[in-house]
Coordinates of C-alpha atoms in Angstrom, one line a residue:
Chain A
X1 CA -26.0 31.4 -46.7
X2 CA -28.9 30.6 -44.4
X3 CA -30.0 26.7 -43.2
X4 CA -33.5 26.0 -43.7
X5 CA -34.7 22.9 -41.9
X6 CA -34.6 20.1 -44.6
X7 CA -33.3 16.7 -44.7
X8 CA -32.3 16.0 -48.2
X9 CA -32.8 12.7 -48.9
X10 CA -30.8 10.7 -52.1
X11 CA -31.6 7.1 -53.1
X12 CA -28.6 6.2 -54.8
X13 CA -28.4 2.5 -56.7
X14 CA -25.0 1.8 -58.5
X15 CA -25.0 5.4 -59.3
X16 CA -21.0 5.9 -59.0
X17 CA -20.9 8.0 -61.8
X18 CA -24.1 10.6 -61.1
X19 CA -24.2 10.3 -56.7
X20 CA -21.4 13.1 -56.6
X21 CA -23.1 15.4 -59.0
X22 CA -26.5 15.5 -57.0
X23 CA -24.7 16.0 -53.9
X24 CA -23.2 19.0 -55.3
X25 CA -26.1 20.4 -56.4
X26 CA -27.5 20.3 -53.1
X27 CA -24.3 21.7 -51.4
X28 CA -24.6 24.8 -54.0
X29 CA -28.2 25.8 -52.6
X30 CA -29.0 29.6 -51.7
X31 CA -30.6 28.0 -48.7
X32 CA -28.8 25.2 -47.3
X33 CA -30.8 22.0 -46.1
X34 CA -29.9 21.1 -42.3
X35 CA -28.9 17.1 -43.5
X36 CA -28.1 15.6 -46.6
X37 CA -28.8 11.7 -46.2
X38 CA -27.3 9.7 -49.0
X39 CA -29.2 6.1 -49.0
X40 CA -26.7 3.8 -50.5
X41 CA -28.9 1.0 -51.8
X42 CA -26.8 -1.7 -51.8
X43 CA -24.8 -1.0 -54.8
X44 CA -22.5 -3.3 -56.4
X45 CA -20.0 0.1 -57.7
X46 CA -18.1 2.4 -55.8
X47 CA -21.6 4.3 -55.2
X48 CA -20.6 4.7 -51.1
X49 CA -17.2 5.1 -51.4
X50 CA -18.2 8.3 -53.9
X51 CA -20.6 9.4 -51.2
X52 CA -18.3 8.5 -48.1
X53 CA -16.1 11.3 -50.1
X54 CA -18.2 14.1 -49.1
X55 CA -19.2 13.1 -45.2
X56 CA -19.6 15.1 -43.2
X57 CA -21.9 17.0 -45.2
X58 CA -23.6 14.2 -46.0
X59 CA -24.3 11.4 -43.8
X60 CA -23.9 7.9 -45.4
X61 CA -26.9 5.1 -44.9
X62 CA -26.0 2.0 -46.5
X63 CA -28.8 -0.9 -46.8
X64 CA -29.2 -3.9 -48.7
X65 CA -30.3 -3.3 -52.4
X66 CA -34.6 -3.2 -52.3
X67 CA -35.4 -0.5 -54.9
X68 CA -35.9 3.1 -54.8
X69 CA -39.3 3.3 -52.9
X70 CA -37.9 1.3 -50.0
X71 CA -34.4 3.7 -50.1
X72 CA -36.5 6.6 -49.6
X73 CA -38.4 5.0 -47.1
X74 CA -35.3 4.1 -45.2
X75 CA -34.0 8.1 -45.8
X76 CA -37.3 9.4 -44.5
X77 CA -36.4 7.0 -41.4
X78 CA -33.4 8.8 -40.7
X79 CA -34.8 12.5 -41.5
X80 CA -34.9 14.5 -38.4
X81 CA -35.6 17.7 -39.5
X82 CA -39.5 18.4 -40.4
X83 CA -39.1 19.2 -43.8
X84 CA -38.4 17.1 -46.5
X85 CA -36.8 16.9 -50.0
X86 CA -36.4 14.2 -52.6
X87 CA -33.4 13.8 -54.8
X88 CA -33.2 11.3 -57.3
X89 CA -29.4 10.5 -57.6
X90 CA -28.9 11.4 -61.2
X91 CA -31.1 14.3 -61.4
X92 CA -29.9 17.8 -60.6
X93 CA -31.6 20.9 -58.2
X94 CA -30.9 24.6 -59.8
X95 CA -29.0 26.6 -57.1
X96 CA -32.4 28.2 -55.8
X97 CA -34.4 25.1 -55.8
X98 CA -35.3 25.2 -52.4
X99 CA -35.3 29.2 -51.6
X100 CA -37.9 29.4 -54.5
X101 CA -39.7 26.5 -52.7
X102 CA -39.3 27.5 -49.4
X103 CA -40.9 30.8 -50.2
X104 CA -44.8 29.0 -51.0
X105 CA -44.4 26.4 -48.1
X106 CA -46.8 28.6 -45.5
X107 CA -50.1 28.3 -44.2
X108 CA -51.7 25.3 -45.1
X109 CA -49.5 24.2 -48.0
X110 CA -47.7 21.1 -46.9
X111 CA -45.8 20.3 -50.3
X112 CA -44.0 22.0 -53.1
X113 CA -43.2 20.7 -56.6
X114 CA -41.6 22.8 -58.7
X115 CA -40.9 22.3 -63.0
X116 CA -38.1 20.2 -64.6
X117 CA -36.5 19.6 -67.9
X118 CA -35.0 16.4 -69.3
X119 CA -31.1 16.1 -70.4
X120 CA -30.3 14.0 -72.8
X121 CA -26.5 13.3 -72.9
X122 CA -25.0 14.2 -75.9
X123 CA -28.1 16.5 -77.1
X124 CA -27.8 20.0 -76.5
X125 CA -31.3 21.2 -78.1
X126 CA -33.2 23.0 -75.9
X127 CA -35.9 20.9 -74.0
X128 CA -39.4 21.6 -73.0
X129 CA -39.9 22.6 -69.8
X130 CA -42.3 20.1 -67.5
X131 CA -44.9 20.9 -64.9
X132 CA -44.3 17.1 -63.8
X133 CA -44.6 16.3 -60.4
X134 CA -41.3 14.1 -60.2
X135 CA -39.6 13.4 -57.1
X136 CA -36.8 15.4 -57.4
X137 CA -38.9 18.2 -57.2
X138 CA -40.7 17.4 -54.2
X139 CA -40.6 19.5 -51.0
X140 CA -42.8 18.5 -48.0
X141 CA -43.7 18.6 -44.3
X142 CA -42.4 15.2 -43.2
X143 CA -46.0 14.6 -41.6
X144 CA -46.9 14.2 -45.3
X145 CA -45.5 11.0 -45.3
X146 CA -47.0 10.2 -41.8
X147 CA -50.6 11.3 -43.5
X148 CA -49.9 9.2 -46.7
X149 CA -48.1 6.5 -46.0
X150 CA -44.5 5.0 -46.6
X151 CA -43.5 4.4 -50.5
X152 CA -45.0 0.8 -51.7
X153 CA -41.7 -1.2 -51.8
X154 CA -43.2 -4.5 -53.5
X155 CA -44.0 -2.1 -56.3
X156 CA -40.6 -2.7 -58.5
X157 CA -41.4 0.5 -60.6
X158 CA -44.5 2.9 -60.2
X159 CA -43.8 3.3 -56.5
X160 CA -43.9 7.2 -57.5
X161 CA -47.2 7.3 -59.4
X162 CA -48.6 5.4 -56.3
X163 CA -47.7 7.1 -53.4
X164 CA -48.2 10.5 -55.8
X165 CA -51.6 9.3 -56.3
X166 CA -52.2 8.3 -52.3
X167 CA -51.3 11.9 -51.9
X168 CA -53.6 13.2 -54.1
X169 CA -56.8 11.3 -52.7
X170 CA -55.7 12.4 -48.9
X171 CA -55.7 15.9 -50.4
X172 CA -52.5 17.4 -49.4
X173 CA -52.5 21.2 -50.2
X174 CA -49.9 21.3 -52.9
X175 CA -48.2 24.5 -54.1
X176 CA -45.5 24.7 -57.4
X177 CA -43.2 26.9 -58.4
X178 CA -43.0 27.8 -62.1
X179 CA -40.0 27.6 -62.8
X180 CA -37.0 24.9 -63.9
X181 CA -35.1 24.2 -60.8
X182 CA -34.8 20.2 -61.9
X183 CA -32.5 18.7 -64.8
X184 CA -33.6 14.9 -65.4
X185 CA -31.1 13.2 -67.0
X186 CA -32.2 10.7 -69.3
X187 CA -29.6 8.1 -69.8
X188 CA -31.5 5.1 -70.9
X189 CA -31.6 3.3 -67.8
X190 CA -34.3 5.1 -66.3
X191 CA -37.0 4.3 -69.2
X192 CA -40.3 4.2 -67.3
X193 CA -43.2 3.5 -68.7
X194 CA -43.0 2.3 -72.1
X195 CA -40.8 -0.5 -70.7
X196 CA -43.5 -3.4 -71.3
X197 CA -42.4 -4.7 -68.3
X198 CA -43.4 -2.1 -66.3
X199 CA -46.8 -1.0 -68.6
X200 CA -48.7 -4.0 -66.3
X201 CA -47.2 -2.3 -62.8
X202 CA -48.8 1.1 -64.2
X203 CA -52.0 0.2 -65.3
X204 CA -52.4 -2.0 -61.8
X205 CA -51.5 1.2 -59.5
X206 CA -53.6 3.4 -61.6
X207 CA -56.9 0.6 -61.1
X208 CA -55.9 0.3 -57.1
X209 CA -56.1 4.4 -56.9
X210 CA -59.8 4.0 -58.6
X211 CA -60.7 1.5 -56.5
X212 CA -59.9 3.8 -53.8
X213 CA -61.5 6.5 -54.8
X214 CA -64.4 5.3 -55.9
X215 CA -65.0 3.0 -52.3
X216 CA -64.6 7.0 -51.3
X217 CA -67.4 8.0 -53.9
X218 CA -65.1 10.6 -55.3
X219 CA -65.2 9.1 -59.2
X220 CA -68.0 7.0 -60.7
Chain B
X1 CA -63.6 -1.9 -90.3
X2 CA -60.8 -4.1 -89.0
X3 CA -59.2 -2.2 -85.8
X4 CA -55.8 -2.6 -83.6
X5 CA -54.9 -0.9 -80.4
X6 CA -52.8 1.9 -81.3
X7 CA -49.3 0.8 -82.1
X8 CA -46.3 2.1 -80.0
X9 CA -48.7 4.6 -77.7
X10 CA -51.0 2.6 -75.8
X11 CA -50.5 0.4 -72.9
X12 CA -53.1 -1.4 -70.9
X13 CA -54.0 -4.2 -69.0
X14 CA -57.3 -6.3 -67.6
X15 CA -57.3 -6.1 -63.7
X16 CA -60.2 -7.6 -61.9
X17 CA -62.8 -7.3 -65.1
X18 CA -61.8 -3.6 -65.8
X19 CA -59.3 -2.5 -68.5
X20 CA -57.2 -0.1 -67.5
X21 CA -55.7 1.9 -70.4
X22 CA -53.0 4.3 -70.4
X23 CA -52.2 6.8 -73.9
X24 CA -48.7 7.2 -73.1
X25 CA -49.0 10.1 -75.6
X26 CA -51.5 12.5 -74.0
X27 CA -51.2 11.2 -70.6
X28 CA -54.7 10.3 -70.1
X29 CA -55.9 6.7 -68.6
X30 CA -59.0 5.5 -69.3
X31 CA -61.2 2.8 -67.4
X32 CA -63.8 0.4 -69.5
X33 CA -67.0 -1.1 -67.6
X34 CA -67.4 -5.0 -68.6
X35 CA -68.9 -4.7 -71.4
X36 CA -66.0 -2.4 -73.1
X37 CA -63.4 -5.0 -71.0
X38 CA -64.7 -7.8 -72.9
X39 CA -64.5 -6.0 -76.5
X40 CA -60.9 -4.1 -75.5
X41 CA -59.7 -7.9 -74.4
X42 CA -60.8 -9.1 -77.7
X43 CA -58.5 -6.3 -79.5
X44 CA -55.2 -7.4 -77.1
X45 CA -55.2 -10.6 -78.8
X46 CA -54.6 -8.8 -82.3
X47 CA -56.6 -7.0 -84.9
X48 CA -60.4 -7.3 -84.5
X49 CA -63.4 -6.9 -87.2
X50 CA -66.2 -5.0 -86.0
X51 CA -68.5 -7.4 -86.7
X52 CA -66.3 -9.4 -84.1
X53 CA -66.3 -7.0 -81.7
X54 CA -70.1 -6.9 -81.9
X55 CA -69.9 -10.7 -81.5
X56 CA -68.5 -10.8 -78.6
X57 CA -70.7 -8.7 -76.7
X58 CA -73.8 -10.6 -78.3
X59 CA -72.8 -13.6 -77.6
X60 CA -71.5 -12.6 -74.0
X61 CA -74.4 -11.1 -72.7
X62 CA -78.0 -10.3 -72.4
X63 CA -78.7 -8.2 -74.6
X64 CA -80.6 -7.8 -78.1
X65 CA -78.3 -7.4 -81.0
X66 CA -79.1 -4.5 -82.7
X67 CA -78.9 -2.5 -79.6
X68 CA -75.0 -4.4 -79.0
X69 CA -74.1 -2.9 -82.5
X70 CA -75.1 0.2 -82.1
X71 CA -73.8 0.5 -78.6
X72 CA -70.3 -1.7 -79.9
X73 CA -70.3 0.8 -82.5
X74 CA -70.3 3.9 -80.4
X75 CA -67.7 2.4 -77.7
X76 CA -65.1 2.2 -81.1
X77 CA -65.8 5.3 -82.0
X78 CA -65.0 6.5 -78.5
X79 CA -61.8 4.6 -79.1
X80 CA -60.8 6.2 -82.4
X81 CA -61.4 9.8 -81.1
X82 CA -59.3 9.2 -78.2
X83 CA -56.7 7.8 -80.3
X84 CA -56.5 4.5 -78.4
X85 CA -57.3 2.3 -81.7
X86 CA -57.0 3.0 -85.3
X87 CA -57.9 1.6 -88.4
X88 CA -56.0 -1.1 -90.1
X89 CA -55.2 -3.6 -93.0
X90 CA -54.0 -6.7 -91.5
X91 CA -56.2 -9.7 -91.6
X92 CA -58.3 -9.9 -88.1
X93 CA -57.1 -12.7 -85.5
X94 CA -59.4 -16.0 -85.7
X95 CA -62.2 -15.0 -83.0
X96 CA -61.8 -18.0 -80.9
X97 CA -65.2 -19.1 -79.9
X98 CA -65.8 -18.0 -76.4
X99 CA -67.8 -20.8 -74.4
X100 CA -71.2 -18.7 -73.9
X101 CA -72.8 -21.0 -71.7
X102 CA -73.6 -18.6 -69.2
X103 CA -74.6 -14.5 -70.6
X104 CA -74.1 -12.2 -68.4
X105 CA -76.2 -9.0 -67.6
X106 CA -75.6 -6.1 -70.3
X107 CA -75.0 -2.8 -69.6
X108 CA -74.2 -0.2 -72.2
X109 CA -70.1 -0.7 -72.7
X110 CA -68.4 2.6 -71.1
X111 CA -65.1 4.5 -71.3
X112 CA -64.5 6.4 -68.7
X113 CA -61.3 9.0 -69.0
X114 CA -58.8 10.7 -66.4
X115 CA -56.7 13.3 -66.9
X116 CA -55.9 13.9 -63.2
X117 CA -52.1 12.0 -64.2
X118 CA -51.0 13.4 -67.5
X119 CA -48.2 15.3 -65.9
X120 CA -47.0 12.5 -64.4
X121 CA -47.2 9.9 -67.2
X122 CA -46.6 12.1 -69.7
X123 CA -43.1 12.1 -68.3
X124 CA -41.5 9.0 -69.9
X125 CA -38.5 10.2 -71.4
X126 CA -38.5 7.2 -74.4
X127 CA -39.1 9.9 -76.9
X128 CA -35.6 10.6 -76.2
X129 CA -34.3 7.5 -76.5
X130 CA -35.9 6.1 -79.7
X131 CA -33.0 6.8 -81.6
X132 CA -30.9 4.9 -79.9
X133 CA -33.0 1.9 -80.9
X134 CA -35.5 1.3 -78.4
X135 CA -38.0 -0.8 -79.8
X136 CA -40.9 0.4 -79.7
X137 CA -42.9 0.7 -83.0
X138 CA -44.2 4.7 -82.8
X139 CA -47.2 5.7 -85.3
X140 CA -46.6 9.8 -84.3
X141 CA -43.6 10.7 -85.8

């Protein structure tokens, strides 16, 4: 098995049950990532006691609880190797995830989604696969996040579609592979955007993005 | 014609005078100038006549009303083709009568449409989890 030169990094928040079965996934890789940092957002569960389990593959950051933009922020601050990967902790990588990956990040390209499927537990009909751009499915330079900017972390929800978005308008070259190499497990906690709650937090980062863009001319 | 916003698909909001609108079905978002934030605010407070829709805008801004029906009447077309109202039988909510004191410069109401995110919001999993009694009211079963 070869090391590529990726820090891993996992937000995990009360995720006892899931943070072990992400790990593993990563630890099963064709190509192993160099560092496997486990954020422990200040759980209330036995989240970094699961985690402390597996050091030292995995090195253990605990902070206090802030949301998942501001764990990955404080994962990217720990990242010393200059590639980076997002794993959201109850989401799982195929075994090739990041060979496949690794094979379109040259030249110019500085990140590389790949397709995922949802998981439904209890459901075992056959899900559609999904060209989404999820997080778990990101691989980047880590000067991307130098270029874009940290994750927002007073956004409570939507910090994705925003920094996605601030990617998109500092046009990153972005490559993906074609293939399912995430499982999304959908477990009723992680509802998104039909939450009404959340609708006002979407609509609000789409606006700021065409503000941007249009102070850039880009969109009418 | 009494209209709604499409039940169970459709989220938006009014930031700053613009009404940002999101079909969580297709994925696409969709901005409206003013004009179109003034008629789409009058359909979040319930279901809207036409002819109150058209109100609105007359009595908002500058504008000569036959030219603010015609132009209303396009913008819910609009609407209707991209799915983001439909047609409905419930009695219209009261217009409340907007203090018109000051009209405001008219400019023909526009809906502007992205599709640059419909990967990404197309993602909500809540399809899945309908069945286990989420409630939200869905029109596209």
């Amino acid at each position: 098995v070869t090391e590529a030169p990726v820090s891993v990094v996992i937000p995990a928040y009360n995720a006892e049950t899931f943070v072990e079965r992400a790990i593993s996934t990563v630890l099963a890789q064709t190509v192993r990532p160099a560092e496997i940092i486990v954020v422990d957002d200040g759980s209330t569960d036995a989240t970094a006691a699961a985690a402390s389990r597996l050091v030292p593959a995995v090195r253990l950051v605990r902070s206090p609880h802030a949301g998942a933009g501001a764990a990955r922020n404080v994962g990217l601050a720990h990242a010393t190797r200059p590639l980076v990967a997002l794993l959201d902790v109850d989401d799982t990588w195929a075994p090739t995830k990041l060979e496949r990956q690794l094979a379109l990040l040259r030249g110019d390209v500085a990140v590389v989604f790949c397709h995922a499927r949802n998981v439904v537990a209890g459901d075992a009909s056959e899900r559609p696969a999904m060209a989404a751009p999820i997080p778990s499915a990101l691989l980047a330079r880590r000067e991307v996040f130098a270029a874009v900017g940290p994750f927002d972390e007073r956004l409570a929800t939507a910090e994705w579609p925003d920094w996605y978005l601030r990617m998109t308008e500092a046009e990153v070259l972005t490559a993906v592979v074609a293939e399912v190499l995430v499982e999304r497990h959908v477990h009723g906690e992680n509802l998104g955007i039909r939450r009404r709650d959340h609708a006002g937090v979407y609509a609000r980062v789409l606006k700021a993005s065409l503000d941007r863009r249009r102070a850039a001319a880009d969109v009418p | 014609m009494i209209l709604r916003i499409a039940t169970g698909q459709v989220i938006s909001e009014v930031v700053d005078d613009e009404a940002i609108i999101i079909n969580s079905l297709t994925g696409a978002y969709y901005s409206l100038d003013p004009v179109g934030t003034s008629v789409w605010a009058l359909l979040q407070q319930g279901p809207s006549s036409t002819e109150s829709l058209e109100r609105v805008v007359i009595d908002g801004y500058v504008v000569d009303d036959s030219q603010a029906r015609l132009e209303v009447q396009a913008l819910v077309r609009a609407l209707l083709d991209e799915g983001l109202v439909q047609e409905c039988d419930d009695p219209p909510v009261e217009a409340t009568d907007a203090a018109t004191e000051s009209q405001r410069a008219y400019t023909a109401p526009t809906l502007s449409k992205y599709t640059d995110m419909e990967e990404l919001l197309l993602l909500d999993p809540i399809h899945e989890v309908d069945a286990q009694g989420w409630p939200v009211a869905r029109d596209d079963a």
